[in-house]
Tab-separated table of C-alpha atoms in Angstrom:
chain	number	residue	atom	x	y	z
B	1	UNK	CA	-33.561	-63.312	27.933
B	2	UNK	CA	-31.006	-63.699	24.584
B	3	UNK	CA	-32.362	-64.165	20.614
B	4	UNK	CA	-31.342	-64.264	17.126
B	5	UNK	CA	-31.557	-60.781	15.865
B	6	UNK	CA	-33.185	-61.124	12.272
B	7	UNK	CA	-32.643	-57.354	11.205
B	8	UNK	CA	-29.306	-58.228	11.904
B	9	UNK	CA	-28.407	-61.798	11.928
B	10	UNK	CA	-26.504	-61.394	15.225
B	11	UNK	CA	-26.841	-63.157	18.749
B	12	UNK	CA	-27.984	-60.472	21.171
B	13	UNK	CA	-28.761	-60.594	25.268
B	14	UNK	CA	-31.861	-58.902	25.493
B	15	UNK	CA	-32.766	-59.500	29.167
B	16	UNK	CA	-30.340	-60.318	32.280
B	17	UNK	CA	-31.850	-59.811	35.474
B	18	UNK	CA	-31.162	-60.366	38.927
B	19	UNK	CA	-33.617	-58.900	41.466
B	20	UNK	CA	-32.716	-56.168	43.771
B	21	UNK	CA	-32.726	-58.518	47.062
B	22	UNK	CA	-29.366	-60.581	45.843
B	23	UNK	CA	-27.794	-58.536	43.711
B	24	UNK	CA	-23.944	-57.629	44.531
B	25	UNK	CA	-23.946	-61.509	45.499
B	26	UNK	CA	-22.112	-62.920	42.167
B	27	UNK	CA	-25.258	-64.216	40.728
B	28	UNK	CA	-25.031	-61.440	37.757
B	29	UNK	CA	-21.586	-62.185	37.062
B	30	UNK	CA	-22.317	-66.448	37.390
B	31	UNK	CA	-25.811	-66.199	35.155
B	32	UNK	CA	-23.860	-63.893	32.572
B	33	UNK	CA	-21.791	-66.313	32.302
B	34	UNK	CA	-23.284	-69.271	31.985
B	35	UNK	CA	-25.971	-67.371	29.003
B	36	UNK	CA	-22.511	-66.820	26.806
B	37	UNK	CA	-20.922	-70.594	27.523
B	38	UNK	CA	-24.504	-71.837	26.371
B	39	UNK	CA	-25.168	-69.256	23.474
B	40	UNK	CA	-21.392	-69.466	22.307
B	41	UNK	CA	-21.784	-73.594	22.130
B	42	UNK	CA	-25.360	-74.523	21.206
B	43	UNK	CA	-25.502	-71.529	18.224
B	44	UNK	CA	-21.858	-71.599	16.641
B	45	UNK	CA	-21.738	-67.418	16.295
B	46	UNK	CA	-18.347	-65.809	16.743
B	47	UNK	CA	-19.886	-62.540	19.006
B	48	UNK	CA	-22.830	-61.979	21.056
B	49	UNK	CA	-24.336	-57.948	21.114
B	50	UNK	CA	-25.995	-56.296	24.371
B	51	UNK	CA	-27.299	-52.688	24.064
B	52	UNK	CA	-26.879	-51.103	28.818
B	53	UNK	CA	-27.963	-47.442	29.789
B	54	UNK	CA	-24.835	-45.308	29.777
B	55	UNK	CA	-25.448	-44.359	32.941
B	56	UNK	CA	-25.740	-47.486	34.495
B	57	UNK	CA	-22.091	-48.352	35.552
B	58	UNK	CA	-22.278	-51.198	37.026
B	59	UNK	CA	-23.399	-53.191	34.875
B	60	UNK	CA	-21.183	-51.870	32.088
B	61	UNK	CA	-18.584	-53.442	34.367
B	62	UNK	CA	-19.964	-56.503	34.713
B	63	UNK	CA	-20.010	-56.490	31.070
B	64	UNK	CA	-16.271	-55.424	30.962
B	65	UNK	CA	-15.557	-58.004	33.435
B	66	UNK	CA	-17.191	-60.601	31.325
B	67	UNK	CA	-14.526	-59.368	28.011
B	68	UNK	CA	-17.934	-57.215	26.576
B	69	UNK	CA	-16.358	-54.434	24.672
B	70	UNK	CA	-18.175	-51.047	23.521
B	71	UNK	CA	-18.632	-51.841	20.001
B	72	UNK	CA	-18.237	-48.020	18.853
B	73	UNK	CA	-21.978	-46.809	18.255
B	74	UNK	CA	-25.477	-46.560	20.356
B	75	UNK	CA	-28.522	-47.854	19.390
B	76	UNK	CA	-32.047	-45.769	20.789
B	77	UNK	CA	-29.580	-44.132	23.836
B	78	UNK	CA	-27.382	-47.904	24.486
B	79	UNK	CA	-24.318	-48.446	24.289
B	80	UNK	CA	-23.341	-51.101	22.277
B	81	UNK	CA	-21.699	-54.032	23.530
B	82	UNK	CA	-19.488	-56.820	22.007
B	83	UNK	CA	-18.305	-60.052	23.461
B	84	UNK	CA	-15.694	-62.228	21.103
B	85	UNK	CA	-15.893	-65.652	21.761
B	86	UNK	CA	-11.620	-65.656	21.808
B	87	UNK	CA	-12.111	-62.578	24.612
B	88	UNK	CA	-15.015	-64.388	26.960
B	89	UNK	CA	-13.606	-64.763	29.979
B	90	UNK	CA	-15.370	-67.997	32.755
């Protein structure tokens, strides 16, 4: 699930969920790549933002492998990460 946030004018990924029975099979990696590719192609946005719980190391590693980097701030206790169009790894 993603959307344009009217508060900051940025495109955010709000949810990326893979059922627990299917995790660890590469579906999350492929789904994230497909989602970010589609977002960049259809919106023209320069970067994509998301928030992740700092203790969710597995998700953070997934996002880092996709090119997301720590944006250097938190919102409501979540680490904010950004993917620059030029850094997307697909």
